mmCIF file of C-alpha atoms and ligand atoms in Angstrom:
data_model
loop_
_atom_site.group_PDB
_atom_site.id
_atom_site.type_symbol
_atom_site.label_atom_id
_atom_site.label_comp_id
_atom_site.label_asym_id
_atom_site.label_seq_id
_atom_site.Cartn_x
_atom_site.Cartn_y
_atom_site.Cartn_z
ATOM 1 C CA MET A 181 108.991 97.770 177.793
ATOM 2 C CA THR A 182 111.924 99.390 179.125
ATOM 3 C CA TYR A 183 111.432 102.111 181.353
ATOM 4 C CA GLN A 184 112.601 104.401 178.752
ATOM 5 C CA ILE A 185 110.220 103.525 176.076
ATOM 6 C CA ARG A 186 107.373 103.389 178.534
ATOM 7 C CA THR A 187 108.010 107.112 179.440
ATOM 8 C CA LEU A 188 108.160 107.889 175.956
ATOM 9 C CA ALA A 189 105.028 106.016 174.771
ATOM 10 C CA ALA A 190 103.298 107.698 177.744
ATOM 11 C CA ALA A 191 104.856 110.833 176.807
ATOM 12 C CA GLY A 192 103.465 110.351 173.288
ATOM 13 C CA ALA A 193 99.862 109.658 174.555
ATOM 14 C CA LEU A 194 99.830 112.993 176.255
ATOM 15 C CA ILE A 195 100.901 114.955 173.501
ATOM 16 C CA ALA A 196 98.406 113.128 171.159
ATOM 17 C CA LEU A 197 95.667 114.129 173.693
ATOM 18 C CA ALA A 198 97.289 117.679 173.913
ATOM 19 C CA ALA A 199 97.200 118.108 170.093
ATOM 20 C CA PRO A 200 95.041 120.732 168.912
ATOM 21 C CA THR A 201 91.829 119.516 166.937
ATOM 22 C CA PHE A 202 90.708 121.625 163.846
ATOM 23 C CA ALA A 203 87.515 122.313 164.823
ATOM 24 C CA GLU A 204 84.747 122.673 162.075
ATOM 25 C CA THR A 205 83.314 126.037 161.423
ATOM 26 C CA GLU A 206 79.462 125.824 161.908
ATOM 27 C CA VAL A 207 77.474 127.243 159.062
ATOM 28 C CA LYS A 208 73.825 128.192 160.164
ATOM 29 C CA LEU A 209 71.845 128.221 156.953
ATOM 30 C CA GLY A 210 68.133 129.630 157.564
ATOM 31 C CA TYR A 211 65.715 129.783 154.757
ATOM 32 C CA ALA A 212 61.711 130.325 154.964
ATOM 33 C CA LEU A 213 60.580 127.340 153.149
ATOM 34 C CA ALA A 214 60.547 123.422 153.847
ATOM 35 C CA ALA A 215 63.428 120.999 153.165
ATOM 36 C CA ASP A 216 61.859 119.863 149.939
ATOM 37 C CA SER A 217 61.281 123.163 148.470
ATOM 38 C CA HIS A 218 63.241 124.826 146.055
ATOM 39 C CA TYR A 219 65.250 126.518 148.690
ATOM 40 C CA GLY A 220 65.732 123.230 150.821
ATOM 41 C CA VAL A 221 67.041 121.668 147.460
ATOM 42 C CA ALA A 222 69.414 124.620 146.884
ATOM 43 C CA ALA A 223 70.466 124.395 150.449
ATOM 44 C CA LYS A 224 71.416 120.543 150.061
ATOM 45 C CA LYS A 225 73.225 121.231 146.973
ATOM 46 C CA PHE A 226 75.177 124.126 148.824
ATOM 47 C CA GLU A 227 76.079 122.016 151.749
ATOM 48 C CA GLU A 228 77.434 118.972 149.541
ATOM 49 C CA VAL A 229 79.593 121.194 147.117
ATOM 50 C CA VAL A 230 80.902 123.179 150.133
ATOM 51 C CA LEU A 231 81.714 119.968 152.123
ATOM 52 C CA ALA A 232 83.159 118.312 148.941
ATOM 53 C CA GLU A 233 85.754 121.257 148.094
ATOM 54 C CA THR A 234 86.784 122.128 151.765
ATOM 55 C CA GLY A 235 86.895 118.557 153.509
ATOM 56 C CA ASP A 236 85.782 118.437 157.329
ATOM 57 C CA GLN A 237 86.207 122.690 157.531
ATOM 58 C CA PHE A 238 82.743 123.554 157.854
ATOM 59 C CA SER A 239 79.544 121.980 159.384
ATOM 60 C CA PHE A 240 76.005 122.949 158.342
ATOM 61 C CA THR A 241 72.992 123.143 160.371
ATOM 62 C CA HIS A 242 69.896 123.957 158.329
ATOM 63 C CA PHE A 243 67.043 125.864 159.755
ATOM 64 C CA PRO A 244 64.065 125.398 156.866
ATOM 65 C CA SER A 245 60.597 126.703 157.478
ATOM 66 C CA SER A 246 61.540 130.218 158.648
ATOM 67 C CA GLY A 247 63.284 128.302 161.798
ATOM 68 C CA LEU A 248 65.626 131.535 162.444
ATOM 69 C CA GLY A 249 62.644 133.813 161.980
ATOM 70 C CA GLY A 250 60.960 135.916 159.186
ATOM 71 C CA GLU A 251 63.424 136.829 155.961
ATOM 72 C CA ARG A 252 64.043 140.475 157.158
ATOM 73 C CA GLU A 253 65.167 138.910 160.889
ATOM 74 C CA VAL A 254 67.598 136.594 159.143
ATOM 75 C CA ILE A 255 69.489 139.087 157.249
ATOM 76 C CA GLU A 256 69.745 141.327 160.335
ATOM 77 C CA GLY A 257 71.368 138.399 161.649
ATOM 78 C CA LEU A 258 73.869 137.664 159.123
ATOM 79 C CA GLN A 259 74.703 141.394 159.650
ATOM 80 C CA LEU A 260 75.427 140.832 163.209
ATOM 81 C CA GLY A 261 77.290 137.539 162.424
ATOM 82 C CA THR A 262 74.981 135.536 164.443
ATOM 83 C CA ILE A 263 73.810 133.582 161.468
ATOM 84 C CA GLU A 264 76.029 132.790 158.764
ATOM 85 C CA ALA A 265 74.234 132.233 155.291
ATOM 86 C CA THR A 266 70.346 132.251 153.779
ATOM 87 C CA ILE A 267 68.552 131.788 151.086
ATOM 88 C CA VAL A 268 65.952 134.643 150.409
ATOM 89 C CA SER A 269 63.382 136.106 148.328
ATOM 90 C CA SER A 270 63.652 139.810 147.269
ATOM 91 C CA GLY A 271 60.951 140.544 149.759
ATOM 92 C CA THR A 272 63.246 142.620 151.977
ATOM 93 C CA LEU A 273 65.873 142.861 150.288
ATOM 94 C CA ALA A 274 65.538 146.428 148.877
ATOM 95 C CA ASN A 275 65.623 147.439 152.615
ATOM 96 C CA PHE A 276 69.287 146.750 152.792
ATOM 97 C CA VAL A 277 70.025 147.635 149.028
ATOM 98 C CA PRO A 278 67.683 149.966 147.535
ATOM 99 C CA GLU A 279 68.576 148.985 143.997
ATOM 100 C CA THR A 280 67.448 145.511 144.321
ATOM 101 C CA GLY A 281 63.954 146.948 144.289
ATOM 102 C CA VAL A 282 64.127 147.603 140.689
ATOM 103 C CA PHE A 283 63.724 143.638 139.768
ATOM 104 C CA ASP A 284 60.466 143.731 141.983
ATOM 105 C CA ILE A 285 58.854 145.900 139.325
ATOM 106 C CA PRO A 286 55.855 144.287 137.808
ATOM 107 C CA PHE A 287 55.656 143.329 134.210
ATOM 108 C CA LEU A 288 59.341 144.108 133.851
ATOM 109 C CA PHE A 289 60.302 140.481 132.249
ATOM 110 C CA ASN A 290 58.967 138.783 129.479
ATOM 111 C CA GLY A 291 59.888 135.013 130.765
ATOM 112 C CA PHE A 292 62.603 133.040 132.539
ATOM 113 C CA ASP A 293 65.277 133.556 129.693
ATOM 114 C CA HIS A 294 65.025 137.445 130.134
ATOM 115 C CA ALA A 295 64.852 137.450 133.868
ATOM 116 C CA ARG A 296 67.904 135.022 134.265
ATOM 117 C CA ALA A 297 70.106 136.792 131.349
ATOM 118 C CA VAL A 298 69.446 140.321 133.509
ATOM 119 C CA LEU A 299 70.347 138.554 136.673
ATOM 120 C CA ASP A 300 73.402 136.838 135.475
ATOM 121 C CA GLY A 301 74.790 139.968 133.407
ATOM 122 C CA GLU A 302 76.048 142.997 134.123
ATOM 123 C CA ILE A 303 72.992 144.755 135.919
ATOM 124 C CA GLY A 304 72.327 141.588 138.205
ATOM 125 C CA GLN A 305 75.851 141.173 139.275
ATOM 126 C CA GLY A 306 76.713 144.898 139.853
ATOM 127 C CA ILE A 307 73.453 145.046 142.056
ATOM 128 C CA LEU A 308 74.746 141.597 144.018
ATOM 129 C CA ALA A 309 78.206 143.144 144.456
ATOM 130 C CA GLN A 310 76.539 146.378 146.543
ATOM 131 C CA PHE A 311 75.588 144.073 149.425
ATOM 132 C CA ASP A 312 79.359 144.175 150.424
ATOM 133 C CA ASN A 313 78.504 147.813 151.536
ATOM 134 C CA VAL A 314 75.998 146.693 154.052
ATOM 135 C CA GLY A 315 77.742 143.826 156.225
ATOM 136 C CA LEU A 316 76.604 140.960 153.823
ATOM 137 C CA HIS A 317 77.931 139.252 150.465
ATOM 138 C CA GLY A 318 75.852 138.201 147.878
ATOM 139 C CA LEU A 319 76.883 134.828 146.125
ATOM 140 C CA ALA A 320 74.370 134.313 143.526
ATOM 141 C CA TRP A 321 70.895 134.957 142.338
ATOM 142 C CA GLY A 322 68.379 132.067 142.540
ATOM 143 C CA GLU A 323 64.930 132.310 141.670
ATOM 144 C CA GLN A 324 61.283 131.502 142.873
ATOM 145 C CA GLY A 325 59.275 131.864 139.514
ATOM 146 C CA PHE A 326 56.741 134.358 138.558
ATOM 147 C CA ARG A 327 53.988 135.351 141.090
ATOM 148 C CA HIS A 328 50.593 134.352 141.000
ATOM 149 C CA ILE A 329 47.658 135.491 142.775
ATOM 150 C CA THR A 330 45.542 133.228 145.164
ATOM 151 C CA ASN A 331 42.673 133.826 147.201
ATOM 152 C CA ASN A 332 39.341 132.961 148.896
ATOM 153 C CA ARG A 333 36.971 135.274 147.735
ATOM 154 C CA ASN A 334 36.739 134.994 143.662
ATOM 155 C CA ALA A 335 38.297 134.132 140.718
ATOM 156 C CA ILE A 336 40.106 137.328 139.073
ATOM 157 C CA HIS A 337 40.195 138.132 135.483
ATOM 158 C CA THR A 338 40.207 141.889 135.373
ATOM 159 C CA PRO A 339 41.454 144.676 137.876
ATOM 160 C CA ALA A 340 38.010 145.046 139.210
ATOM 161 C CA ASP A 341 38.064 141.603 140.646
ATOM 162 C CA VAL A 342 40.976 142.604 142.877
ATOM 163 C CA ALA A 343 38.670 145.651 144.225
ATOM 164 C CA GLY A 344 39.214 145.979 147.778
ATOM 165 C CA LEU A 345 41.064 142.403 148.051
ATOM 166 C CA LYS A 346 42.815 141.950 151.112
ATOM 167 C CA ILE A 347 46.047 140.768 149.828
ATOM 168 C CA ARG A 348 48.981 140.047 151.815
ATOM 169 C CA THR A 349 52.330 141.252 150.125
ATOM 170 C CA MET A 350 56.028 140.900 150.824
ATOM 171 C CA GLU A 351 57.193 143.948 152.694
ATOM 172 C CA ASN A 352 58.260 145.253 149.490
ATOM 173 C CA PRO A 353 57.257 148.924 148.589
ATOM 174 C CA VAL A 354 57.419 148.092 144.935
ATOM 175 C CA HIS A 355 54.717 145.349 145.454
ATOM 176 C CA LEU A 356 52.681 147.491 147.917
ATOM 177 C CA ALA A 357 52.904 150.294 145.100
ATOM 178 C CA ALA A 358 51.511 147.884 142.400
ATOM 179 C CA PHE A 359 48.480 146.395 144.309
ATOM 180 C CA ASN A 360 47.632 149.962 145.696
ATOM 181 C CA ALA A 361 47.524 151.207 142.328
ATOM 182 C CA MET A 362 45.279 148.129 140.993
ATOM 183 C CA GLY A 363 42.635 148.815 143.775
ATOM 184 C CA ALA A 364 43.318 145.998 146.199
ATOM 185 C CA ALA A 365 43.817 146.421 150.017
ATOM 186 C CA PRO A 366 47.258 145.262 150.427
ATOM 187 C CA THR A 367 49.006 144.345 153.835
ATOM 188 C CA PRO A 368 52.527 143.953 153.791
ATOM 189 C CA MET A 369 53.299 141.048 156.077
ATOM 190 C CA ALA A 370 56.375 138.581 156.825
ATOM 191 C CA TRP A 371 55.914 135.345 155.756
ATOM 192 C CA PRO A 372 55.590 133.450 159.185
ATOM 193 C CA GLU A 373 52.484 134.912 159.807
ATOM 194 C CA VAL A 374 50.939 134.375 156.462
ATOM 195 C CA ILE A 375 49.073 130.792 156.786
ATOM 196 C CA SER A 376 47.417 131.709 160.253
ATOM 197 C CA SER A 377 46.206 135.185 158.642
ATOM 198 C CA LEU A 378 44.909 133.166 155.876
ATOM 199 C CA GLN A 379 43.039 130.640 158.200
ATOM 200 C CA GLN A 380 41.717 133.543 160.384
ATOM 201 C CA GLY A 381 40.243 135.399 157.343
ATOM 202 C CA VAL A 382 42.518 138.196 158.636
ATOM 203 C CA ILE A 383 43.418 138.526 154.816
ATOM 204 C CA ASP A 384 41.710 137.027 151.417
ATOM 205 C CA GLY A 385 44.862 136.047 149.734
ATOM 206 C CA GLN A 386 48.333 136.207 148.842
ATOM 207 C CA GLU A 387 50.614 136.228 145.748
ATOM 208 C CA ASN A 388 53.831 133.886 145.557
ATOM 209 C CA PRO A 389 55.039 131.631 142.400
ATOM 210 C CA LEU A 390 53.932 128.038 141.890
ATOM 211 C CA SER A 391 57.418 127.009 143.478
ATOM 212 C CA VAL A 392 55.784 128.385 146.936
ATOM 213 C CA ILE A 393 52.537 127.459 146.339
ATOM 214 C CA VAL A 394 52.578 124.002 145.711
ATOM 215 C CA SER A 395 55.905 123.322 148.187
ATOM 216 C CA VAL A 396 53.554 125.076 151.197
ATOM 217 C CA LYS A 397 50.231 123.387 150.283
ATOM 218 C CA LEU A 398 48.523 126.654 149.804
ATOM 219 C CA ASN A 399 45.571 124.759 148.178
ATOM 220 C CA GLU A 400 44.776 123.679 152.193
ATOM 221 C CA VAL A 401 43.973 127.530 152.728
ATOM 222 C CA GLN A 402 43.166 129.040 149.507
ATOM 223 C CA LYS A 403 40.358 128.383 146.657
ATOM 224 C CA TYR A 404 41.249 130.246 143.714
ATOM 225 C CA LEU A 405 44.429 130.574 141.986
ATOM 226 C CA THR A 406 45.036 133.340 139.143
ATOM 227 C CA LEU A 407 48.203 132.704 136.892
ATOM 228 C CA SER A 408 48.652 136.208 136.661
ATOM 229 C CA GLY A 409 52.650 135.977 136.468
ATOM 230 C CA HIS A 410 52.308 139.772 137.669
ATOM 231 C CA VAL A 411 56.045 139.810 138.879
ATOM 232 C CA TYR A 412 59.271 137.666 138.474
ATOM 233 C CA SER A 413 60.548 136.732 141.978
ATOM 234 C CA PRO A 414 64.352 136.468 142.329
ATOM 235 C CA ALA A 415 66.039 134.717 145.305
ATOM 236 C CA MET A 416 69.544 135.391 146.290
ATOM 237 C CA LEU A 417 72.308 133.053 148.488
ATOM 238 C CA LEU A 418 73.630 135.759 150.969
ATOM 239 C CA VAL A 419 76.309 135.505 153.484
ATOM 240 C CA SER A 420 77.480 137.429 156.524
ATOM 241 C CA LYS A 421 80.090 139.686 155.588
ATOM 242 C CA PRO A 422 82.038 139.100 159.055
ATOM 243 C CA PHE A 423 81.932 135.479 158.223
ATOM 244 C CA TRP A 424 82.952 135.772 154.634
ATOM 245 C CA GLU A 425 86.221 137.905 155.327
ATOM 246 C CA GLY A 426 87.132 135.376 157.941
ATOM 247 C CA LEU A 427 87.474 132.816 155.048
ATOM 248 C CA ASP A 428 90.761 132.282 152.943
ATOM 249 C CA ASP A 429 90.808 132.415 149.069
ATOM 250 C CA ALA A 430 90.102 128.725 148.869
ATOM 251 C CA GLN A 431 87.218 128.789 151.034
ATOM 252 C CA LYS A 432 86.032 131.754 149.163
ATOM 253 C CA ALA A 433 86.143 129.913 145.884
ATOM 254 C CA ALA A 434 84.419 126.801 147.531
ATOM 255 C CA PHE A 435 81.463 128.873 148.584
ATOM 256 C CA GLU A 436 81.184 130.802 145.303
ATOM 257 C CA LYS A 437 81.316 127.448 143.064
ATOM 258 C CA ALA A 438 78.676 125.828 145.671
ATOM 259 C CA ALA A 439 76.404 128.844 145.293
ATOM 260 C CA THR A 440 76.559 128.716 141.763
ATOM 261 C CA ALA A 441 75.692 124.964 141.875
ATOM 262 C CA ALA A 442 72.777 125.828 144.379
ATOM 263 C CA ALA A 443 71.083 128.524 142.372
ATOM 264 C CA ALA A 444 71.345 125.934 139.382
ATOM 265 C CA GLU A 445 69.565 123.647 141.404
ATOM 266 C CA MET A 446 66.786 126.231 142.498
ATOM 267 C CA ARG A 447 66.057 126.896 138.595
ATOM 268 C CA ALA A 448 65.904 123.410 137.685
ATOM 269 C CA TYR A 449 63.489 122.625 140.480
ATOM 270 C CA VAL A 450 61.344 125.953 139.294
ATOM 271 C CA ASP A 451 61.509 124.716 135.637
ATOM 272 C CA ASN A 452 59.763 121.326 136.872
ATOM 273 C CA VAL A 453 57.128 123.060 139.132
ATOM 274 C CA GLU A 454 56.281 125.391 136.151
ATOM 275 C CA THR A 455 55.229 122.341 134.146
ATOM 276 C CA THR A 456 53.809 120.185 136.856
ATOM 277 C CA GLY A 457 52.602 122.572 139.337
ATOM 278 C CA VAL A 458 49.244 123.812 138.119
ATOM 279 C CA ALA A 459 47.881 120.151 137.500
ATOM 280 C CA THR A 460 49.094 119.218 140.845
ATOM 281 C CA LEU A 461 46.930 122.422 142.318
ATOM 282 C CA LYS A 462 43.683 121.393 140.281
ATOM 283 C CA GLU A 463 44.351 117.853 141.612
ATOM 284 C CA ARG A 464 44.242 119.196 145.123
ATOM 285 C CA GLY A 465 40.949 121.262 144.335
ATOM 286 C CA MET A 466 42.121 124.762 143.593
ATOM 287 C CA GLU A 467 39.814 126.456 140.898
ATOM 288 C CA VAL A 468 42.375 127.667 138.394
ATOM 289 C CA ASN A 469 42.281 130.580 135.799
ATOM 290 C CA GLU A 470 45.212 131.895 133.590
ATOM 291 C CA LEU A 471 45.080 135.740 132.619
ATOM 292 C CA SER A 472 45.140 135.763 128.746
ATOM 293 C CA GLY A 473 47.371 138.276 127.099
ATOM 294 C CA GLU A 474 44.589 141.035 126.720
ATOM 295 C CA GLU A 475 43.791 140.549 130.481
ATOM 296 C CA LYS A 476 47.386 140.712 131.532
ATOM 297 C CA ALA A 477 47.560 144.266 129.484
ATOM 298 C CA ALA A 478 44.725 145.452 131.367
ATOM 299 C CA PHE A 479 46.351 144.869 134.879
ATOM 300 C CA GLN A 480 49.380 146.210 133.491
ATOM 301 C CA GLY A 481 47.318 149.342 132.519
ATOM 302 C CA SER A 482 46.074 149.494 135.746
ATOM 303 C CA ILE A 483 49.535 150.178 137.705
ATOM 304 C CA GLN A 484 50.549 153.056 135.451
ATOM 305 C CA SER A 485 50.489 155.326 138.272
ATOM 306 C CA ALA A 486 52.923 152.935 140.309
ATOM 307 C CA TYR A 487 55.220 152.942 136.971
ATOM 308 C CA ASP A 488 55.584 157.033 137.583
ATOM 309 C CA GLY A 489 57.061 156.186 140.799
ATOM 310 C CA TYR A 490 59.358 153.507 139.916
ATOM 311 C CA TYR A 491 60.706 155.571 137.360
ATOM 312 C CA LYS A 492 61.553 158.183 139.919
ATOM 313 C CA THR A 493 63.210 155.872 142.398
ATOM 314 C CA TYR A 494 65.243 153.787 139.793
ATOM 315 C CA GLY A 495 65.398 156.032 136.767
ATOM 316 C CA GLN A 496 63.498 155.352 133.560
ATOM 317 C CA GLU A 497 67.037 154.436 131.868
ATOM 318 C CA LEU A 498 67.761 151.624 134.226
ATOM 319 C CA VAL A 499 64.222 150.356 133.665
ATOM 320 C CA ASP A 500 64.227 150.509 129.949
ATOM 321 C CA SER A 501 67.516 149.072 129.801
ATOM 322 C CA ILE A 502 66.289 145.724 131.725
ATOM 323 C CA VAL A 503 62.997 145.702 129.670
ATOM 324 C CA ASN A 504 64.877 146.177 126.307
ATOM 325 C CA PHE A 505 67.615 143.821 127.467
ATOM 326 C CA LYS A 506 68.832 141.200 124.918
HETATM 327 O O1 PAF B 940 56.340 135.836 149.837
HETATM 328 C C1 PAF B 940 57.397 135.803 150.436
HETATM 329 O O2 PAF B 940 57.426 136.063 151.418
HETATM 330 C C2 PAF B 940 58.529 134.949 149.863
HETATM 331 O O3 PAF B 940 57.893 134.649 148.736
HETATM 332 C C3 PAF B 940 58.597 133.440 150.671
HETATM 333 C C4 PAF B 940 57.566 132.444 150.592
HETATM 334 C C5 PAF B 940 59.099 134.015 152.181
HETATM 335 C C6 PAF B 940 60.023 132.596 150.383
HETATM 336 O O4 PAF B 940 60.958 133.365 150.334
#
């Protein structure tokens, strides 16, 4: 090799060493449940689609099982820009966008098709858009299912059976009002404290959909499951607004596509656990009863005073337009 060629080769090596490498942007994705839950499968799909659409521009780090803290803390992390993304229940969302609480009203939806149509329609999408005003960006509504009551004290058939029951609720004023009206003794509590509180007898029970009861194996700490279906439990794929604003249009489109696919994955998981979950929990030893239409009506009647408050907060027109949505 001539001196000139050697010099050029050395210079080329230096240039190659000095060439900027395009660093992947890390997406920290936190959620309260395990990797094999409805949140876990949605998170996996979300990552898959973003990576397929954007190549190596992003790397994902998953924090399942409340690895980044309770849902409220994680959402605050998104606002600060220290966490990029989360999948959360509606538990604390009304603390950030109060209108979200309307979906937490018990006996609002008559089934999955009704709830999904409202969330995917104008009302749901309008509320999703409001997260942009509070340092967040709502990408899509996901879902957990209809919530049911589990407890260690007694089987539940009538409102009298929940009298004084120490039941954990989410940190959600709408749920709290309903259980107070029923005559229970509700305690709002962040999810990471729930299992130990059940084990120690600090609370008698809790309420969550089959997706949660099965994936968390609540049968290990709860004896009775009452299929009350008292309230629909939506979930949301949220990203940090500072993170969102740093994305270009193509990247935003990729995240939107990924969120739609992730929400579909979550709903498919819920559909499946809705058909298999009760048998699984019976096999694991839970005592299960389902409220009849008449029994459900008695529970609905027992929370009339809470409804007066809901109408005041959300407006009867909005509540009625959801109930009557076709
Ligand atoms: O009950 C709750 O707080 C939520 O449903 C849970 C289990 C954290 C999932 O988001």
